[in-house]
Amino acid sequence: MTQATRGRSKVMRTLFLNPPSFDGFDGGASSRWPATREIESYWYPVWLCYPAGMLPDSKVVDAPPHKITVMQTIEMAADFELLVLFTSSVGFHVDLKIAEMMKDANSKLKVAFVGPPVTIEPEKALQNTAVDFIVRREFDYQIARYAAGTPLDELPGVSFRKNGGIIHNPEGGVIENLDELPWVTKTYKRDLDITRYNVPFLLHPYISLYTSRGCPAMCTFCLWPQTHSGHRWRLRSSDDVAAEVRYSIGAFPEVKEIFFDDDTFNYRKARTLELCAKLKPLKFTWSCTSRVTTDYETLKAMKEAGCRLLIVGYESGDPRILKNIKKGATVEMALRFTENCKKLGLVIHGDFIVGLPGETRETIQKTIDFAKRLDTETIQVSIAHALPGTELYHYGAENGLINLSMGDETGHQLPNITYPGLDEAELVDAVERFYGEYYFRPRVVWRVVRKAIFNSHERRRLGKEAREYLALRSKRKRFVDDQRKAVAAGAATD
């Protein structure tokens, strides 16, 4: 679109930005755990790509995976009239600084912040004069309409400064008809290098997309349903999903896997069976998220439709902790589900968390033993992080358990919620012990070695991941040692 055409159409040229931040930081528009990763991995900026698809002359810049620096980002300011920056709690202060620098480079640039932090605390962002407005929760249509000339006071869910105060427009409800939204994969094709996106347990290269929005589950720690997409589960039609998959297969012949990045892909059996019936004839490999409440018949249909891997949030092996976090699942369900997946040949990447309410040294060990009993292909162990806006954060704040910043100077998450008798150092150490006990077992070592022997691509990737993990492990050990020395010094002083 030329400058003259833009002038006639009155559509602002818009930059959708997942900003540069810490080295290896995946804090962008689809990251459930915004942080620098143990092993470098990047998820697609799905949320930014929807409104970008509504504005043909826009551009999505996903800086971290594309290794775009702060200075390179600032240089882009002159080419755009509207900046939409997706921020995270961990990187918020860095994002504000980038917005200031871009505004200095182009004083006419309008700046909008989106993402969970500005939904929770809109005034905090608007205290900075570089930010012109924020959109709370979903922001697709608000951004597109503003770029086309709609005044801020007519846009639902928008907060902005006016006459020396801050105006908070009423919420406008969630987007119900998801089929009306553009396909994010067309925006990927236009703006992103898909080879830059790597997740250790997914085939590379991969692409991801949503088949739904929202999550009915009530897990107290989960950021997205509580701050962004909501608990109302909204579905794309199975025909629309199948059509985008068909387009993607043709547009990205190099892709080895499609990942359905829904909060919970297979929440309802009837819908999953219907969707699998539409996906099966396309004959492609795919992965998705899953809850342990999914039954054998549904898993079988998924496998027959091309499903390879499931990301499963087991979280804990202690029944009381599962109740505390309102998981809506039991240890027995998890065991039965895992056994069914193994019968069908479905691979599982299991997610676990240490430091949830009710955690003790004993429950941590119980969860480690539980994970070994499940024996999934791969695991991820996270420290419980009480992100603002979540029920877990409110619980921690009310009980005086929130006691540390969001992360360290390089963006790695640190425990910000701890419990009597279980300090920061012990939680960090527990993650290392969890990985060590799980992966340094003969059967698991053989799984990894077998991959490396028979697949040269996997061999290179596993080597890179091993180096990254060992570097972080050394850093965590230093943190634990420093914390324990500080505690010992304090005790000696007393």
One Martini backbone bead per residue (centre of mass of N, CA, C, O) as a GRO file, in nm:
protein
  494
    1MET     BB    1   0.094   0.037   0.025
    2THR     BB    2   0.076   0.354  -0.026
    3GLN     BB    3   0.078   0.668   0.096
    4ALA     BB    4  -0.168   0.763  -0.066
    5THR     BB    5  -0.355   0.528   0.007
    6ARG     BB    6  -0.344   0.570   0.310
    7GLY     BB    7  -0.468   0.850   0.307
    8ARG     BB    8  -0.743   0.765   0.181
    9SER     BB    9  -0.807   0.522   0.391
   10LYS     BB   10  -0.714   0.586   0.689
   11VAL     BB   11  -0.472   0.377   0.753
   12MET     BB   12  -0.260   0.277   0.977
   13ARG     BB   13   0.061   0.203   1.006
   14THR     BB   14   0.137  -0.117   1.157
   15LEU     BB   15   0.315  -0.231   1.449
   16PHE     BB   16   0.375  -0.560   1.560
   17LEU     BB   17   0.525  -0.618   1.890
   18ASN     BB   18   0.781  -0.836   1.995
   19PRO     BB   19   1.014  -0.756   2.199
   20PRO     BB   20   1.311  -0.699   2.290
   21SER     BB   21   1.523  -0.859   2.539
   22PHE     BB   22   1.622  -1.106   2.669
   23ASP     BB   23   1.814  -1.363   2.626
   24GLY     BB   24   1.587  -1.600   2.521
   25PHE     BB   25   1.309  -1.450   2.538
   26ASP     BB   26   0.965  -1.580   2.596
   27GLY     BB   27   0.717  -1.312   2.624
   28GLY     BB   28   0.489  -1.345   2.432
   29ALA     BB   29   0.173  -1.403   2.264
   30SER     BB   30   0.209  -1.743   2.367
   31SER     BB   31   0.327  -1.739   2.656
   32ARG     BB   32   0.282  -1.908   2.958
   33TRP     BB   33   0.607  -1.862   3.041
   34PRO     BB   34   0.752  -1.577   3.084
   35ALA     BB   35   1.089  -1.644   2.972
   36THR     BB   36   1.386  -1.772   3.013
   37ARG     BB   37   1.504  -2.058   2.894
   38GLU     BB   38   1.665  -2.345   2.942
   39ILE     BB   39   1.574  -2.389   2.644
   40GLU     BB   40   1.565  -2.270   2.350
   41SER     BB   41   1.240  -2.118   2.284
   42TYR     BB   42   0.960  -2.062   2.045
   43TRP     BB   43   0.666  -1.894   2.014
   44TYR     BB   44   0.408  -1.777   1.861
   45PRO     BB   45   0.247  -1.456   1.782
   46VAL     BB   46  -0.070  -1.500   1.764
   47TRP     BB   47  -0.218  -1.247   1.874
   48LEU     BB   48  -0.085  -1.044   1.667
   49CYS     BB   49  -0.178  -1.191   1.390
   50TYR     BB   50  -0.474  -1.124   1.376
   51PRO     BB   51  -0.484  -0.808   1.338
   52ALA     BB   52  -0.272  -0.807   1.110
   53GLY     BB   53  -0.474  -0.951   0.906
   54MET     BB   54  -0.664  -0.679   0.894
   55LEU     BB   55  -0.380  -0.527   0.803
   56PRO     BB   56  -0.212  -0.523   0.510
   57ASP     BB   57   0.013  -0.279   0.602
   58SER     BB   58   0.136  -0.447   0.809
   59LYS     BB   59   0.359  -0.561   1.089
   60VAL     BB   60   0.543  -0.835   1.216
   61VAL     BB   61   0.761  -0.829   1.510
   62ASP     BB   62   0.974  -1.097   1.625
   63ALA     BB   63   1.254  -1.047   1.788
   64PRO     BB   64   1.384  -1.289   1.941
   65PRO     BB   65   1.403  -1.514   1.709
   66HIS     BB   66   1.527  -1.283   1.497
   67LYS     BB   67   1.749  -1.106   1.637
   68ILE     BB   68   1.634  -0.824   1.724
   69THR     BB   69   1.723  -0.527   1.819
   70VAL     BB   70   1.670  -0.238   1.973
   71MET     BB   71   1.787  -0.051   1.751
   72GLN     BB   72   1.633  -0.180   1.514
   73THR     BB   73   1.354  -0.115   1.627
   74ILE     BB   74   1.375   0.193   1.645
   75GLU     BB   75   1.420   0.238   1.334
   76MET     BB   76   1.111   0.162   1.264
   77ALA     BB   77   0.938   0.405   1.362
   78ALA     BB   78   0.937   0.582   1.091
   79ASP     BB   79   0.735   0.357   0.931
   80PHE     BB   80   0.512   0.434   1.153
   81GLU     BB   81   0.190   0.513   1.332
   82LEU     BB   82   0.157   0.227   1.486
   83LEU     BB   83   0.204   0.072   1.807
   84VAL     BB   84   0.197  -0.280   1.905
   85LEU     BB   85   0.263  -0.397   2.235
   86PHE     BB   86   0.363  -0.699   2.379
   87THR     BB   87   0.348  -0.765   2.716
   88SER     BB   88   0.521  -0.841   3.027
   89SER     BB   89   0.596  -0.869   3.352
   90VAL     BB   90   0.905  -0.920   3.323
   91GLY     BB   91   0.939  -0.696   3.062
   92PHE     BB   92   0.804  -0.413   3.118
   93HIS     BB   93   1.040  -0.209   3.165
   94VAL     BB   94   1.164  -0.255   2.884
   95ASP     BB   95   0.917  -0.183   2.709
   96LEU     BB   96   0.894   0.113   2.795
   97LYS     BB   97   1.170   0.202   2.689
   98ILE     BB   98   1.117   0.136   2.393
   99ALA     BB   99   0.877   0.324   2.358
  100GLU     BB  100   1.029   0.585   2.418
  101MET     BB  101   1.243   0.558   2.186
  102MET     BB  102   1.034   0.548   1.953
  103LYS     BB  103   0.905   0.824   2.017
  104ASP     BB  104   1.166   0.988   1.981
  105ALA     BB  105   1.196   0.898   1.673
  106ASN     BB  106   0.855   0.932   1.667
  107SER     BB  107   0.626   1.165   1.770
  108LYS     BB  108   0.366   1.042   1.594
  109LEU     BB  109   0.360   0.788   1.743
  110LYS     BB  110   0.144   0.543   1.830
  111VAL     BB  111   0.081   0.376   2.154
  112ALA     BB  112   0.016   0.027   2.227
  113PHE     BB  113  -0.081  -0.182   2.492
  114VAL     BB  114  -0.061  -0.540   2.540
  115GLY     BB  115  -0.169  -0.765   2.775
  116PRO     BB  116  -0.187  -0.873   3.096
  117PRO     BB  117  -0.064  -0.626   3.258
  118VAL     BB  118  -0.280  -0.411   3.139
  119THR     BB  119  -0.529  -0.550   3.252
  120ILE     BB  120  -0.451  -0.530   3.556
  121GLU     BB  121  -0.262  -0.237   3.512
  122PRO     BB  122  -0.334   0.031   3.333
  123GLU     BB  123  -0.209   0.275   3.490
  124LYS     BB  124   0.091   0.192   3.480
  125ALA     BB  125   0.126   0.248   3.175
  126LEU     BB  126  -0.010   0.548   3.169
  127GLN     BB  127   0.220   0.692   3.329
  128ASN     BB  128   0.342   0.668   3.053
  129THR     BB  129   0.361   0.890   2.782
  130ALA     BB  130   0.428   0.677   2.552
  131VAL     BB  131   0.144   0.573   2.627
  132ASP     BB  132  -0.175   0.610   2.485
  133PHE     BB  133  -0.287   0.302   2.503
  134ILE     BB  134  -0.502   0.034   2.611
  135VAL     BB  135  -0.588  -0.321   2.590
  136ARG     BB  136  -0.808  -0.526   2.725
  137ARG     BB  137  -0.750  -0.816   2.649
  138GLU     BB  138  -0.887  -0.845   2.380
  139PHE     BB  139  -0.766  -0.662   2.055
  140ASP     BB  140  -0.837  -0.692   1.756
  141TYR     BB  141  -1.070  -0.480   1.679
  142GLN     BB  142  -0.964  -0.228   1.817
  143ILE     BB  143  -0.710  -0.192   1.645
  144ALA     BB  144  -0.841  -0.190   1.364
  145ARG     BB  145  -1.032   0.053   1.420
  146TYR     BB  146  -0.820   0.262   1.499
  147ALA     BB  147  -0.657   0.250   1.232
  148ALA     BB  148  -0.940   0.345   1.077
  149GLY     BB  149  -1.052   0.597   1.297
  150THR     BB  150  -1.149   0.521   1.570
  151PRO     BB  151  -1.222   0.636   1.858
  152LEU     BB  152  -1.139   0.557   2.178
  153ASP     BB  153  -1.434   0.611   2.314
  154GLU     BB  154  -1.554   0.360   2.109
  155LEU     BB  155  -1.371   0.140   2.260
  156PRO     BB  156  -1.368  -0.149   2.400
  157GLY     BB  157  -1.135  -0.199   2.662
  158VAL     BB  158  -1.024   0.092   2.686
  159SER     BB  159  -0.736   0.283   2.793
  160PHE     BB  160  -0.704   0.645   2.868
  161ARG     BB  161  -0.615   0.970   2.833
  162LYS     BB  162  -0.818   1.251   2.983
  163ASN     BB  163  -0.819   1.547   3.123
  164GLY     BB  164  -0.598   1.427   3.346
  165GLY     BB  165  -0.712   1.138   3.308
  166ILE     BB  166  -0.860   0.805   3.328
  167ILE     BB  167  -1.007   0.600   3.089
  168HIS     BB  168  -1.256   0.326   3.119
  169ASN     BB  169  -1.384   0.129   2.916
  170PRO     BB  170  -1.601  -0.088   2.866
  171GLU     BB  171  -1.665  -0.392   2.819
  172GLY     BB  172  -1.736  -0.604   2.510
  173GLY     BB  173  -1.657  -0.877   2.508
  174VAL     BB  174  -1.615  -1.155   2.345
  175ILE     BB  175  -1.526  -1.344   2.081
  176GLU     BB  176  -1.747  -1.560   1.912
  177ASN     BB  177  -1.663  -1.543   1.597
  178LEU     BB  178  -1.379  -1.701   1.484
  179ASP     BB  179  -1.423  -1.723   1.168
  180GLU     BB  180  -1.379  -1.405   1.114
  181LEU     BB  181  -1.098  -1.447   1.145
  182PRO     BB  182  -0.797  -1.458   1.052
  183TRP     BB  183  -0.526  -1.628   0.940
  184VAL     BB  184  -0.219  -1.664   1.086
  185THR     BB  185  -0.059  -1.811   0.855
  186LYS     BB  186  -0.056  -1.565   0.662
  187THR     BB  187   0.123  -1.392   0.845
  188TYR     BB  188   0.362  -1.575   0.856
  189LYS     BB  189   0.419  -1.567   0.550
  190ARG     BB  190   0.472  -1.254   0.546
  191ASP     BB  191   0.669  -1.207   0.839
  192LEU     BB  192   0.794  -1.499   0.899
  193ASP     BB  193   1.047  -1.725   1.020
  194ILE     BB  194   0.989  -2.056   1.084
  195THR     BB  195   1.288  -2.154   1.157
  196ARG     BB  196   1.296  -1.986   1.442
  197TYR     BB  197   1.105  -2.207   1.558
  198ASN     BB  198   1.160  -2.371   1.882
  199VAL     BB  199   1.072  -2.692   2.024
  200PRO     BB  200   1.202  -2.965   2.162
  201PHE     BB  201   0.923  -3.161   2.129
  202LEU     BB  202   0.907  -3.055   1.842
  203LEU     BB  203   0.898  -3.048   1.525
  204HIS     BB  204   1.135  -2.941   1.271
  205PRO     BB  205   0.937  -2.745   1.154
  206TYR     BB  206   0.678  -2.538   1.294
  207ILE     BB  207   0.329  -2.469   1.357
  208SER     BB  208   0.078  -2.247   1.499
  209LEU     BB  209  -0.268  -2.275   1.626
  210TYR     BB  210  -0.607  -2.204   1.668
  211THR     BB  211  -0.942  -2.356   1.765
  212SER     BB  212  -0.954  -2.170   2.025
  213ARG     BB  213  -1.093  -1.992   2.314
  214GLY     BB  214  -1.028  -2.042   2.612
  215CYS     BB  215  -1.094  -2.174   2.962
  216PRO     BB  216  -1.280  -2.366   3.194
  217ALA     BB  217  -1.064  -2.394   3.370
  218MET     BB  218  -0.940  -2.321   3.733
  219CYS     BB  219  -0.651  -2.272   3.747
  220THR     BB  220  -0.472  -2.063   3.964
  221PHE     BB  221  -0.193  -2.015   3.777
  222CYS     BB  222  -0.325  -1.937   3.511
  223LEU     BB  223  -0.306  -1.664   3.308
  224TRP     BB  224  -0.499  -1.642   3.055
  225PRO     BB  225  -0.799  -1.682   3.158
  226GLN     BB  226  -0.760  -1.448   3.390
  227THR     BB  227  -0.638  -1.200   3.172
  228HIS     BB  228  -0.748  -1.259   2.855
  229SER     BB  229  -0.948  -1.505   2.730
  230GLY     BB  230  -1.088  -1.667   2.939
  231HIS     BB  231  -1.345  -1.915   3.030
  232ARG     BB  232  -1.474  -1.894   2.766
  233TRP     BB  233  -1.554  -2.137   2.527
  234ARG     BB  234  -1.437  -2.094   2.193
  235LEU     BB  235  -1.521  -2.193   1.852
  236ARG     BB  236  -1.420  -2.319   1.580
  237SER     BB  237  -1.482  -2.452   1.304
  238SER     BB  238  -1.392  -2.742   1.154
  239ASP     BB  239  -1.378  -2.624   0.865
  240ASP     BB  240  -1.184  -2.387   0.924
  241VAL     BB  241  -0.949  -2.551   1.033
  242ALA     BB  242  -0.910  -2.736   0.786
  243ALA     BB  243  -0.855  -2.504   0.587
  244GLU     BB  244  -0.595  -2.399   0.723
  245VAL     BB  245  -0.437  -2.659   0.707
  246ARG     BB  246  -0.443  -2.684   0.402
  247TYR     BB  247  -0.294  -2.423   0.350
  248SER     BB  248  -0.034  -2.488   0.517
  249ILE     BB  249   0.065  -2.733   0.358
  250GLY     BB  250   0.113  -2.555   0.099
  251ALA     BB  251   0.278  -2.302   0.225
  252PHE     BB  252   0.451  -2.531   0.421
  253PRO     BB  253   0.634  -2.791   0.314
  254GLU     BB  254   0.858  -2.798   0.559
  255VAL     BB  255   0.660  -2.887   0.757
  256LYS     BB  256   0.628  -3.138   1.030
  257GLU     BB  257   0.425  -2.960   1.222
  258ILE     BB  258   0.120  -2.911   1.400
  259PHE     BB  259   0.017  -2.679   1.655
  260PHE     BB  260  -0.238  -2.679   1.897
  261ASP     BB  261  -0.255  -2.381   2.114
  262ASP     BB  262  -0.456  -2.442   2.310
  263ASP     BB  263  -0.539  -2.462   2.625
  264THR     BB  264  -0.771  -2.687   2.533
  265PHE     BB  265  -0.838  -2.901   2.285
  266ASN     BB  266  -1.001  -3.172   2.441
  267TYR     BB  267  -1.250  -3.091   2.631
  268ARG     BB  268  -1.461  -3.199   2.411
  269LYS     BB  269  -1.552  -3.483   2.266
  270ALA     BB  270  -1.740  -3.416   2.023
  271ARG     BB  271  -1.555  -3.201   1.899
  272THR     BB  272  -1.303  -3.376   1.860
  273LEU     BB  273  -1.430  -3.587   1.672
  274GLU     BB  274  -1.513  -3.389   1.451
  275LEU     BB  275  -1.232  -3.274   1.391
  276CYS     BB  276  -1.086  -3.541   1.325
  277ALA     BB  277  -1.261  -3.607   1.074
  278LYS     BB  278  -1.138  -3.353   0.914
  279LEU     BB  279  -0.821  -3.421   0.949
  280LYS     BB  280  -0.758  -3.711   0.847
  281PRO     BB  281  -0.755  -3.663   0.522
  282LEU     BB  282  -0.483  -3.474   0.534
  283LYS     BB  283  -0.232  -3.617   0.629
  284PHE     BB  284  -0.095  -3.517   0.920
  285THR     BB  285   0.110  -3.378   1.166
  286TRP     BB  286   0.019  -3.350   1.521
  287SER     BB  287  -0.034  -3.131   1.806
  288CYS     BB  288  -0.126  -3.087   2.167
  289THR     BB  289  -0.328  -3.025   2.413
  290SER     BB  290  -0.405  -3.182   2.746
  291ARG     BB  291  -0.618  -3.365   2.944
  292VAL     BB  292  -0.665  -3.635   3.177
  293THR     BB  293  -0.988  -3.661   3.100
  294THR     BB  294  -0.931  -3.813   2.853
  295ASP     BB  295  -1.039  -4.063   2.660
  296TYR     BB  296  -0.977  -4.334   2.463
  297GLU     BB  297  -1.155  -4.269   2.216
  298THR     BB  298  -1.038  -3.986   2.168
  299LEU     BB  299  -0.740  -4.065   2.142
  300LYS     BB  300  -0.781  -4.254   1.900
  301ALA     BB  301  -0.887  -4.040   1.704
  302MET     BB  302  -0.635  -3.864   1.715
  303LYS     BB  303  -0.430  -4.070   1.613
  304GLU     BB  304  -0.582  -4.130   1.337
  305ALA     BB  305  -0.551  -3.804   1.257
  306GLY     BB  306  -0.216  -3.749   1.346
  307CYS     BB  307  -0.137  -3.764   1.629
  308ARG     BB  308   0.166  -3.745   1.837
  309LEU     BB  309   0.140  -3.508   2.068
  310LEU     BB  310   0.121  -3.423   2.424
  311ILE     BB  311   0.042  -3.161   2.639
  312VAL     BB  312   0.073  -3.215   2.998
  313GLY     BB  313  -0.075  -3.107   3.307
  314TYR     BB  314   0.012  -3.244   3.608
  315GLU     BB  315   0.210  -3.080   3.829
  316SER     BB  316   0.119  -3.317   4.053
  317GLY     BB  317   0.135  -3.602   4.299
  318ASP     BB  318  -0.059  -3.440   4.497
  319PRO     BB  319  -0.384  -3.429   4.585
  320ARG     BB  320  -0.393  -3.165   4.754
  321ILE     BB  321  -0.267  -2.976   4.542
  322LEU     BB  322  -0.477  -3.021   4.320
  323LYS     BB  323  -0.701  -2.889   4.491
  324ASN     BB  324  -0.569  -2.611   4.550
  325ILE     BB  325  -0.555  -2.551   4.215
  326LYS     BB  326  -0.808  -2.655   4.061
  327LYS     BB  327  -0.760  -2.892   3.838
  328GLY     BB  328  -0.978  -3.132   3.789
  329ALA     BB  329  -0.783  -3.369   3.893
  330THR     BB  330  -0.620  -3.687   3.923
  331VAL     BB  331  -0.396  -3.930   3.971
  332GLU     BB  332  -0.566  -4.157   3.844
  333MET     BB  333  -0.622  -4.016   3.577
  334ALA     BB  334  -0.326  -3.987   3.491
  335LEU     BB  335  -0.257  -4.286   3.476
  336ARG     BB  336  -0.474  -4.375   3.273
  337PHE     BB  337  -0.405  -4.180   3.046
  338THR     BB  338  -0.109  -4.269   3.003
  339GLU     BB  339  -0.170  -4.561   2.934
  340ASN     BB  340  -0.340  -4.499   2.681
  341CYS     BB  341  -0.124  -4.351   2.519
  342LYS     BB  342   0.076  -4.591   2.506
  343LYS     BB  343  -0.111  -4.787   2.355
  344LEU     BB  344  -0.134  -4.570   2.099
  345GLY     BB  345   0.144  -4.397   2.061
  346LEU     BB  346   0.147  -4.144   2.241
  347VAL     BB  347   0.311  -3.863   2.305
  348ILE     BB  348   0.459  -3.711   2.608
  349HIS     BB  349   0.455  -3.387   2.759
  350GLY     BB  350   0.542  -3.313   3.088
  351ASP     BB  351   0.403  -3.100   3.338
  352PHE     BB  352   0.569  -2.938   3.618
  353ILE     BB  353   0.533  -2.816   3.970
  354VAL     BB  354   0.707  -2.619   4.203
  355GLY     BB  355   0.543  -2.438   4.469
  356LEU     BB  356   0.270  -2.502   4.555
  357PRO     BB  357   0.014  -2.512   4.745
  358GLY     BB  358   0.141  -2.739   4.999
  359GLU     BB  359   0.435  -2.749   4.982
  360THR     BB  360   0.696  -2.991   5.030
  361ARG     BB  361   0.945  -3.206   5.049
  362GLU     BB  362   0.756  -3.452   5.020
  363THR     BB  363   0.587  -3.358   4.767
  364ILE     BB  364   0.820  -3.334   4.574
  365GLN     BB  365   0.901  -3.632   4.582
  366LYS     BB  366   0.627  -3.740   4.494
  367THR     BB  367   0.638  -3.607   4.211
  368ILE     BB  368   0.893  -3.741   4.111
  369ASP     BB  369   0.785  -4.032   4.139
  370PHE     BB  370   0.542  -3.990   3.955
  371ALA     BB  371   0.696  -3.919   3.697
  372LYS     BB  372   0.847  -4.190   3.681
  373ARG     BB  373   0.592  -4.360   3.656
  374LEU     BB  374   0.490  -4.233   3.393
  375ASP     BB  375   0.714  -4.200   3.175
  376THR     BB  376   0.764  -3.975   2.979
  377GLU     BB  377   0.939  -3.858   2.725
  378THR     BB  378   0.898  -3.565   2.849
  379ILE     BB  379   0.992  -3.271   3.048
  380GLN     BB  380   0.868  -2.998   3.266
  381VAL     BB  381   1.012  -2.779   3.515
  382SER     BB  382   0.852  -2.555   3.736
  383ILE     BB  383   0.826  -2.268   3.905
  384ALA     BB  384   0.618  -2.122   4.088
  385HIS     BB  385   0.427  -1.843   3.948
  386ALA     BB  386   0.292  -1.543   4.070
  387LEU     BB  387   0.088  -1.388   3.869
  388PRO     BB  388  -0.062  -1.122   3.805
  389GLY     BB  389  -0.421  -1.196   3.823
  390THR     BB  390  -0.406  -1.444   3.992
  391GLU     BB  391  -0.503  -1.654   4.240
  392LEU     BB  392  -0.216  -1.715   4.340
  393TYR     BB  393  -0.138  -1.423   4.398
  394HIS     BB  394  -0.360  -1.359   4.603
  395TYR     BB  395  -0.278  -1.576   4.802
  396GLY     BB  396   0.011  -1.475   4.853
  397ALA     BB  397  -0.060  -1.187   4.944
  398GLU     BB  398  -0.259  -1.257   5.183
  399ASN     BB  399  -0.010  -1.455   5.317
  400GLY     BB  400   0.285  -1.336   5.279
  401LEU     BB  401   0.449  -1.495   5.010
  402ILE     BB  402   0.547  -1.248   4.859
  403ASN     BB  403   0.926  -1.194   4.800
  404LEU     BB  404   0.988  -1.151   4.487
  405SER     BB  405   1.080  -1.109   4.191
  406MET     BB  406   1.018  -1.221   3.872
  407GLY     BB  407   1.340  -1.194   3.807
  408ASP     BB  408   1.630  -1.180   3.675
  409GLU     BB  409   1.866  -1.010   3.475
  410THR     BB  410   1.788  -1.249   3.235
  411GLY     BB  411   1.469  -1.365   3.284
  412HIS     BB  412   1.467  -1.564   3.499
  413GLN     BB  413   1.285  -1.739   3.702
  414LEU     BB  414   1.176  -1.684   4.031
  415PRO     BB  415   1.074  -1.724   4.333
  416ASN     BB  416   0.763  -1.545   4.448
  417ILE     BB  417   0.669  -1.809   4.616
  418THR     BB  418   0.668  -1.899   4.958
  419TYR     BB  419   0.737  -2.117   5.245
  420PRO     BB  420   0.748  -2.250   5.531
  421GLY     BB  421   1.046  -2.437   5.503
  422LEU     BB  422   1.060  -2.312   5.181
  423ASP     BB  423   1.289  -2.184   5.001
  424GLU     BB  424   1.431  -2.062   4.723
  425ALA     BB  425   1.673  -2.257   4.703
  426GLU     BB  426   1.506  -2.521   4.728
  427LEU     BB  427   1.337  -2.483   4.471
  428VAL     BB  428   1.566  -2.467   4.270
  429ASP     BB  429   1.694  -2.740   4.352
  430ALA     BB  430   1.442  -2.917   4.285
  431VAL     BB  431   1.459  -2.894   3.980
  432GLU     BB  432   1.732  -3.035   3.945
  433ARG     BB  433   1.652  -3.297   4.088
  434PHE     BB  434   1.423  -3.372   3.901
  435TYR     BB  435   1.582  -3.398   3.639
  436GLY     BB  436   1.794  -3.597   3.740
  437GLU     BB  437   1.605  -3.834   3.831
  438TYR     BB  438   1.465  -3.864   3.555
  439TYR     BB  439   1.704  -3.869   3.324
  440PHE     BB  440   1.911  -4.057   3.511
  441ARG     BB  441   1.797  -4.315   3.351
  442PRO     BB  442   1.841  -4.574   3.154
  443ARG     BB  443   1.581  -4.551   2.975
  444VAL     BB  444   1.622  -4.246   2.910
  445VAL     BB  445   1.903  -4.245   2.798
  446TRP     BB  446   1.832  -4.435   2.563
  447ARG     BB  447   1.628  -4.252   2.423
  448VAL     BB  448   1.830  -4.028   2.357
  449VAL     BB  449   2.049  -4.194   2.210
  450ARG     BB  450   1.867  -4.307   1.988
  451LYS     BB  451   1.809  -4.040   1.856
  452ALA     BB  452   2.107  -3.961   1.793
  453ILE     BB  453   2.182  -4.206   1.615
  454PHE     BB  454   1.916  -4.198   1.396
  455ASN     BB  455   1.927  -3.860   1.410
  456SER     BB  456   2.090  -3.585   1.305
  457HIS     BB  457   1.903  -3.355   1.385
  458GLU     BB  458   1.868  -3.445   1.682
  459ARG     BB  459   2.168  -3.442   1.754
  460ARG     BB  460   2.212  -3.138   1.726
  461ARG     BB  461   1.986  -3.046   1.916
  462LEU     BB  462   2.072  -3.201   2.174
  463GLY     BB  463   2.347  -3.061   2.199
  464LYS     BB  464   2.241  -2.774   2.237
  465GLU     BB  465   2.057  -2.832   2.483
  466ALA     BB  466   2.278  -2.934   2.672
  467ARG     BB  467   2.442  -2.674   2.687
  468GLU     BB  468   2.214  -2.489   2.792
  469TYR     BB  469   2.145  -2.649   3.049
  470LEU     BB  470   2.428  -2.651   3.186
  471ALA     BB  471   2.449  -2.345   3.211
  472LEU     BB  472   2.195  -2.310   3.392
  473ARG     BB  473   2.276  -2.503   3.617
  474SER     BB  474   2.519  -2.338   3.710
  475LYS     BB  475   2.356  -2.086   3.782
  476ARG     BB  476   2.168  -2.216   3.993
  477LYS     BB  477   2.390  -2.307   4.184
  478ARG     BB  478   2.484  -2.023   4.256
  479PHE     BB  479   2.218  -1.931   4.377
  480VAL     BB  480   2.201  -2.139   4.602
  481ASP     BB  481   2.471  -2.074   4.737
  482ASP     BB  482   2.413  -1.773   4.795
  483GLN     BB  483   2.159  -1.814   4.969
  484ARG     BB  484   2.295  -1.992   5.189
  485LYS     BB  485   2.508  -1.788   5.273
  486ALA     BB  486   2.308  -1.568   5.361
  487VAL     BB  487   2.170  -1.735   5.582
  488ALA     BB  488   2.426  -1.799   5.744
  489ALA     BB  489   2.506  -1.504   5.800
  490GLY     BB  490   2.247  -1.426   5.949
  491ALA     BB  491   2.272  -1.638   6.176
  492ALA     BB  492   2.547  -1.538   6.284
  493THR     BB  493   2.452  -1.253   6.361
  494ASP     BB  494   2.225  -1.357   6.563
   0.00000   0.00000   0.00000
